[in-house]
Amino acid sequence: MSRLAPLDKALVLILVPIWVVCFSLGVKSQIDGGGFAALGLSIEAPDAYPVLTGGFQRAPHASDPLGPAGLRAGDRLIRLGEIDLRGVGTLGFAARSFDVGKRGLSAPVVYERDGQRFETSLRLGSLSVFRSTLVASLAFVAAALFLLLRAQPTPTVRAQFHAAMALGFANCTFASSSLLLHVWLAFWAIAGSLMHGLAIRFLFRFPDDRVPEGRWHAIWPWGFALPAGLFDLLLFTEWVEIAELGFMLTAILGAIAMLSVATYKYRRGDRVARRQMKWVVFGTYCTVLPSALAATAAALDASLSWLWFVSIWAYPLFPLSLVVSVLRFNLFDVDRILSTTASLNVLAVVLGGGVLIAVPRIAETVSGLIGVAPETSQIILSFTLAALVIPAHRQLRPQIDRLFFKERYALDHGIAELLPTLSACTDARELTERTGKGLHRLLQPDTCIVYAAVEDSYAPVFVEGRAVPPAFGAASPLVASLAERPAPLSLSAAGRRPDEATLGPFDRAALETLQAEVVVPVRQGDALTAFLCLGPKSSGDVYTSTDLSLLAAVAEKVSTELRRFDQEETIREGREMQQALRRYVPGAIAEQLGSGGDLTSGEREVSVLFVDIRGYTSFAESRKAEEIFSTVNRYTETVSQIIQRN
């Protein structure tokens, strides 16, 4: 709180306690339960009984409440329970229905038709539909307070707090009595008229890289204020159906505006700003797209208005995404999350459209051909269509990566192509060169250095970049930390918390000189064979969790190839030793020793020949070592052959 400006402190101290009271009332209404009804009523005179217009708020009602009750347009309502309805309009009827609804989800109604009075039972909409709005309200306000108190109070964070409080009040439903309905309606109308403008204003300011250009950017978002507040108020008048349609259309236009602004800001940002914006775009799409689809469905078919409250369950994803974007935008690989979400959303739309539109028609045709009930055919086709979602997702997600995340797609496929080529290397030198050049080409870091164990230190064996890399002692804290790590060591604080590692003063100074952001260990068992130092990407982007996983895969492949070289060297040395052994012992014994078999112990009669070369000392003094060894080897081989023949 000490870092906040006076205005921010005043808003926190005023708005948050009020919201806490509203939220507590909303929770209490959910615990108490009950229902309500919002029917379209017209009043011919102040002291007359209201007349049904035939309209009603469809969102809280799962189906038409008028038909089952036998009510229709033109009926005059006389009494609701024990409450006389003389002079009561739509808002008054809804307020009184809260009081009656506390005793159950139905209420006795006396109505008049053609001069005769009848009594029926009216089904009420359950207050439980507002649970999703309460959860959304809590998520928005909690995230806003957390960022305002935890992060730096930048203009972006302040704008997010203002928008979140408006969204928090707009989604905090606590109308569980006549009095509270009027209070809630006032909060709802004010917050509803402000939330679109404040949300778009926040999106224009996020991230803190630039401010909106031109006065028009600061004016047009407030064009949503008047229609949003007006339609909110009209929901409790005789024009309830027009108001509900207007509310849905305003929600659709607001969703399009927010998605457009988020996409616009993403396209204008640099690499780091784009990675932050990706989280905001992800949260916006997860929040706004389901709401827009639900509002569109409700606008086309009023019986689907209940989808609006279902879509609100996705709202908490936006504040969660925003917190990650501001504090730890590199916590997860948002590219993969976005492509996966987009793929599943596309398939969900196709699946929903298929189940609602195509499947009934196909089922009717198939049932006529094979004589199966249409309901059975529809169930089988629906399950078949659902079973195709996972295989289709596996094919669709890479195409989305290729279209929208070209860098991610290129890196994934580049690493996949690099790994098999490492198996073709014939020695450690070629393996080092190919690994270093491949990673430098794919990641384009400012520096790419490969260190290998050389006697009692680790020295650079491949360098790409302008850095002059020092050697690291085998007993340095960095080497000890890498020897214990199975995964790469991330040293960058850009969008994530750096990995903890014990480093000495020399290690820190050396890594800072190299501008190393990632250090990748190559281990064989408990021993550190080599490690790679990678500097910042020249593109300005950060190393994501997927990048680190791919680098770990490269290190594992390098370790495997080094083990192969060791095995090939061991086999080669064994063959040479066996060939040399044949010069001194019988072939059968040499083969038995070469295969690792044990020799049978026992007593044997053997002949031992001791040979000395006359004049060997004077012969060796005047000749080079290569000539001496060649002569001795040829002599030994000749003598061995003579002995074996005789």
Coordinates of C-alpha atoms in Angstrom, one line a residue, residues 299-590:
A299 CA -29.5 -13.9 -30.0
L300 CA -30.4 -16.5 -32.7
D301 CA -32.4 -18.8 -30.4
A302 CA -33.6 -17.3 -27.1
S303 CA -34.1 -20.8 -25.6
L304 CA -30.2 -21.1 -25.5
S305 CA -29.8 -18.1 -23.2
W306 CA -28.7 -20.4 -20.4
L307 CA -25.4 -20.9 -22.3
W308 CA -24.5 -17.4 -21.2
F309 CA -24.1 -18.4 -17.6
V310 CA -22.2 -21.6 -18.6
S311 CA -19.7 -19.5 -20.6
I312 CA -19.0 -17.3 -17.6
W313 CA -17.2 -20.3 -15.9
A314 CA -14.3 -19.5 -18.3
Y315 CA -13.9 -15.9 -17.0
P316 CA -11.3 -16.8 -14.3
L317 CA -8.9 -17.8 -17.0
F318 CA -8.4 -14.1 -17.9
P319 CA -7.2 -12.8 -14.5
L320 CA -5.0 -16.0 -14.1
S321 CA -3.4 -15.4 -17.5
L322 CA -2.9 -11.7 -16.7
V323 CA -1.1 -12.5 -13.4
V324 CA 1.2 -14.9 -15.3
S325 CA 1.8 -12.3 -18.0
V326 CA 2.8 -9.6 -15.6
L327 CA 4.9 -11.6 -13.1
R328 CA 6.1 -14.8 -14.9
F329 CA 5.2 -14.7 -18.5
N330 CA 7.8 -17.3 -19.3
L331 CA 6.5 -19.8 -16.7
F332 CA 5.0 -22.0 -19.4
D333 CA 5.3 -22.1 -23.2
V334 CA 2.3 -20.0 -24.1
D335 CA 2.7 -20.8 -27.8
R336 CA 1.9 -24.4 -27.2
I337 CA -1.0 -23.5 -24.9
L338 CA -2.4 -21.1 -27.6
S339 CA -2.2 -23.6 -30.4
T340 CA -3.6 -26.4 -28.3
T341 CA -6.5 -24.1 -27.1
A342 CA -7.2 -22.9 -30.7
S343 CA -7.2 -26.4 -32.0
L344 CA -9.5 -27.7 -29.4
N345 CA -11.8 -24.7 -29.8
V346 CA -12.1 -25.2 -33.5
L347 CA -12.8 -28.9 -33.1
A348 CA -15.3 -28.0 -30.3
V349 CA -17.2 -25.7 -32.7
V350 CA -17.1 -28.3 -35.4
L351 CA -18.2 -31.0 -33.0
G352 CA -21.0 -28.8 -31.5
G353 CA -22.2 -27.8 -35.0
G354 CA -22.1 -31.4 -36.2
V355 CA -24.0 -32.7 -33.2
L356 CA -26.7 -30.0 -33.3
I357 CA -27.0 -29.6 -37.1
A358 CA -25.5 -32.4 -39.2
V359 CA -26.0 -35.4 -37.0
P360 CA -29.8 -35.2 -36.6
R361 CA -30.2 -35.0 -40.4
I362 CA -27.7 -37.8 -41.1
A363 CA -29.3 -39.9 -38.4
E364 CA -32.7 -39.5 -39.9
T365 CA -31.5 -40.6 -43.3
V366 CA -29.5 -43.5 -42.0
S367 CA -32.3 -44.8 -39.8
G368 CA -34.6 -44.8 -42.8
L369 CA -32.1 -46.9 -44.8
I370 CA -31.1 -49.5 -42.2
G371 CA -34.3 -49.5 -40.0
V372 CA -32.7 -48.2 -36.8
A373 CA -34.4 -45.7 -34.5
P374 CA -33.3 -42.1 -35.2
E375 CA -32.3 -41.6 -31.5
T376 CA -30.0 -44.7 -31.7
S377 CA -28.4 -43.5 -34.9
Q378 CA -27.9 -40.0 -33.5
I379 CA -26.1 -41.4 -30.4
I380 CA -23.8 -43.6 -32.4
L381 CA -23.0 -40.8 -34.9
S382 CA -22.4 -38.3 -32.0
F383 CA -19.9 -40.7 -30.3
T384 CA -18.2 -41.4 -33.6
L385 CA -17.8 -37.7 -34.2
A386 CA -16.4 -37.2 -30.7
A387 CA -14.0 -40.1 -31.1
L388 CA -12.4 -38.2 -34.1
V389 CA -11.5 -35.2 -32.0
I390 CA -8.2 -36.4 -30.6
P391 CA -6.8 -37.7 -33.9
A392 CA -8.0 -34.5 -35.6
H393 CA -6.3 -32.4 -32.8
R394 CA -3.0 -34.1 -33.4
Q395 CA -3.2 -33.2 -37.1
L396 CA -4.6 -29.7 -36.6
R397 CA -2.3 -28.4 -33.9
P398 CA 0.9 -28.6 -36.0
Q399 CA -0.8 -26.7 -38.8
I400 CA -1.8 -23.9 -36.4
D401 CA 1.8 -23.8 -35.2
R402 CA 3.0 -23.5 -38.8
L403 CA 0.5 -20.7 -39.6
F404 CA 0.7 -18.6 -36.4
F405 CA 3.9 -19.6 -34.6
K406 CA 6.4 -20.0 -37.3
E407 CA 9.4 -19.7 -35.0
R408 CA 8.1 -22.4 -32.7
Y409 CA 7.3 -24.7 -35.6
A410 CA 10.7 -24.1 -37.2
L411 CA 12.5 -24.9 -33.9
D412 CA 10.5 -28.0 -33.2
H413 CA 11.2 -29.4 -36.7
G414 CA 14.8 -28.2 -36.8
I415 CA 15.6 -30.0 -33.6
A416 CA 13.8 -33.1 -34.9
E417 CA 16.0 -33.0 -38.0
L418 CA 19.2 -32.2 -36.1
L419 CA 19.0 -35.2 -33.7
P420 CA 19.3 -38.0 -36.4
T421 CA 22.3 -36.2 -38.0
L422 CA 24.2 -36.5 -34.8
S423 CA 24.2 -40.3 -35.1
A424 CA 26.2 -40.0 -38.4
C425 CA 29.1 -38.3 -36.6
T426 CA 32.3 -40.4 -36.6
D427 CA 34.2 -38.8 -33.7
A428 CA 33.7 -36.3 -30.8
R429 CA 35.1 -33.4 -32.8
E430 CA 32.6 -33.8 -35.6
L431 CA 29.8 -34.2 -33.0
T432 CA 30.8 -31.0 -31.2
E433 CA 30.9 -29.0 -34.5
R434 CA 27.6 -30.3 -35.7
T435 CA 25.8 -29.7 -32.4
G436 CA 27.2 -26.2 -31.9
K437 CA 26.4 -25.1 -35.5
G438 CA 23.0 -26.7 -35.4
L439 CA 21.9 -24.9 -32.2
H440 CA 23.3 -21.6 -33.4
R441 CA 21.4 -21.8 -36.6
L442 CA 18.1 -22.8 -35.0
L443 CA 18.2 -20.5 -31.9
Q444 CA 20.4 -17.7 -33.2
P445 CA 21.9 -16.8 -29.8
D446 CA 24.5 -14.0 -29.6
T447 CA 27.0 -16.6 -28.3
C448 CA 27.1 -20.4 -28.5
I449 CA 30.0 -22.2 -26.7
V450 CA 30.6 -25.9 -26.2
Y451 CA 32.8 -26.8 -23.2
A452 CA 34.5 -30.3 -22.9
A453 CA 36.5 -32.0 -20.2
V454 CA 40.2 -31.5 -20.8
E455 CA 42.4 -33.0 -18.1
D456 CA 41.5 -31.1 -14.9
S457 CA 39.4 -28.4 -16.4
Y458 CA 36.6 -27.7 -18.9
A459 CA 37.8 -25.8 -22.0
P460 CA 35.9 -24.3 -24.9
V461 CA 36.0 -26.6 -28.0
F462 CA 33.4 -24.7 -30.1
V463 CA 32.8 -21.0 -30.1
E464 CA 30.3 -19.0 -32.2
G465 CA 30.0 -15.3 -31.4
R466 CA 32.2 -12.5 -30.2
A467 CA 32.8 -13.7 -26.7
V468 CA 36.2 -14.8 -25.5
P469 CA 35.3 -17.8 -23.3
P470 CA 37.5 -18.7 -20.2
A471 CA 38.1 -22.2 -19.0
F472 CA 36.3 -23.5 -15.9
G473 CA 38.1 -25.7 -13.3
A474 CA 36.9 -29.2 -12.7
A475 CA 36.4 -28.3 -9.0
S476 CA 34.4 -25.1 -9.7
P477 CA 30.9 -24.7 -8.1
L478 CA 29.4 -24.3 -11.6
V479 CA 30.7 -27.7 -12.7
A480 CA 29.6 -29.3 -9.4
S481 CA 26.1 -27.8 -9.9
L482 CA 25.9 -29.0 -13.5
A483 CA 27.0 -32.5 -12.5
E484 CA 24.0 -32.8 -10.3
R485 CA 21.4 -31.3 -12.7
P486 CA 19.5 -33.5 -15.2
A487 CA 18.0 -30.4 -16.9
P488 CA 19.4 -27.2 -18.4
L489 CA 20.3 -24.3 -16.0
S490 CA 18.3 -21.1 -16.8
L491 CA 20.0 -18.0 -15.6
S492 CA 17.7 -15.4 -17.2
A493 CA 15.2 -13.4 -15.1
A494 CA 13.1 -12.4 -18.1
G495 CA 9.6 -13.5 -17.3
R496 CA 10.6 -16.2 -14.9
R497 CA 12.5 -16.9 -11.7
P498 CA 16.1 -18.0 -12.5
D499 CA 17.1 -21.5 -11.5
E500 CA 18.9 -21.8 -8.2
A501 CA 22.5 -22.9 -8.5
T502 CA 25.6 -22.6 -6.3
L503 CA 28.1 -20.4 -8.2
G504 CA 31.4 -18.9 -7.1
P505 CA 32.5 -15.3 -7.9
F506 CA 34.6 -16.5 -10.8
D507 CA 31.7 -18.5 -12.2
R508 CA 29.3 -15.6 -12.0
A509 CA 31.7 -13.1 -13.5
A510 CA 32.5 -15.5 -16.4
L511 CA 28.9 -16.3 -17.2
E512 CA 28.0 -12.6 -17.1
T513 CA 30.9 -11.9 -19.5
L514 CA 29.5 -14.6 -21.8
Q515 CA 26.0 -13.2 -21.3
A516 CA 24.9 -16.8 -20.7
E517 CA 21.2 -17.2 -20.3
V518 CA 21.1 -21.0 -20.5
V519 CA 23.7 -23.6 -19.5
V520 CA 23.0 -27.2 -20.8
P521 CA 24.9 -30.1 -19.0
V522 CA 25.9 -33.2 -20.9
R523 CA 26.3 -36.0 -18.4
Q524 CA 27.4 -39.6 -18.5
G525 CA 26.1 -41.2 -15.3
D526 CA 27.3 -39.0 -12.5
A527 CA 30.1 -37.4 -14.5
L528 CA 29.8 -34.2 -16.4
T529 CA 31.3 -34.7 -19.9
A530 CA 30.6 -31.4 -21.4
F531 CA 28.2 -28.4 -21.3
L532 CA 26.8 -25.7 -23.6
C533 CA 26.5 -22.0 -22.9
L534 CA 23.9 -20.1 -24.9
G535 CA 23.6 -16.3 -24.8
P536 CA 20.5 -14.2 -25.4
K537 CA 18.6 -14.8 -28.7
S538 CA 19.3 -12.2 -31.3
S539 CA 15.6 -11.9 -31.9
G540 CA 15.1 -10.6 -28.4
D541 CA 12.8 -13.5 -27.5
V542 CA 13.2 -15.6 -24.3
Y543 CA 14.1 -19.2 -23.7
T544 CA 10.7 -21.0 -23.1
S545 CA 10.2 -24.1 -21.1
T546 CA 9.8 -26.0 -24.5
D547 CA 13.2 -24.6 -25.6
L548 CA 14.8 -25.9 -22.4
S549 CA 13.1 -29.3 -23.0
L550 CA 14.5 -29.4 -26.6
L551 CA 17.9 -28.5 -25.4
A552 CA 17.8 -31.3 -22.8
A553 CA 16.9 -33.7 -25.6
V554 CA 19.9 -32.5 -27.6
A555 CA 22.2 -33.0 -24.5
E556 CA 20.9 -36.5 -24.1
K557 CA 21.5 -37.3 -27.7
V558 CA 25.1 -36.0 -27.5
S559 CA 25.7 -38.1 -24.3
T560 CA 24.4 -41.2 -26.2
E561 CA 26.7 -40.6 -29.1
L562 CA 29.7 -40.0 -26.8
R563 CA 28.9 -43.4 -25.2
R564 CA 28.9 -44.9 -28.7
F565 CA 32.3 -43.5 -29.4
D566 CA 33.6 -44.9 -26.1
Q567 CA 32.2 -48.3 -26.9
E568 CA 33.6 -48.3 -30.4
E569 CA 37.0 -47.3 -29.0
T570 CA 36.8 -50.2 -26.5
I571 CA 35.9 -52.7 -29.2
R572 CA 38.7 -51.4 -31.5
E573 CA 41.3 -51.7 -28.7
G574 CA 40.1 -55.2 -27.8
R575 CA 40.5 -56.4 -31.4
E576 CA 44.0 -54.9 -31.6
M577 CA 44.9 -56.6 -28.4
Q578 CA 43.5 -59.9 -29.6
Q579 CA 45.5 -59.7 -32.8
A580 CA 48.7 -58.9 -30.8
L581 CA 48.0 -61.7 -28.4
R582 CA 47.9 -64.2 -31.3
R583 CA 51.6 -63.6 -31.8
Y584 CA 52.5 -65.0 -28.4
V585 CA 49.9 -67.7 -27.6
P586 CA 48.0 -70.3 -29.7
G587 CA 44.9 -69.0 -31.6
A588 CA 42.4 -71.0 -29.5
I589 CA 43.7 -69.5 -26.3
A590 CA 43.7 -66.0 -27.8

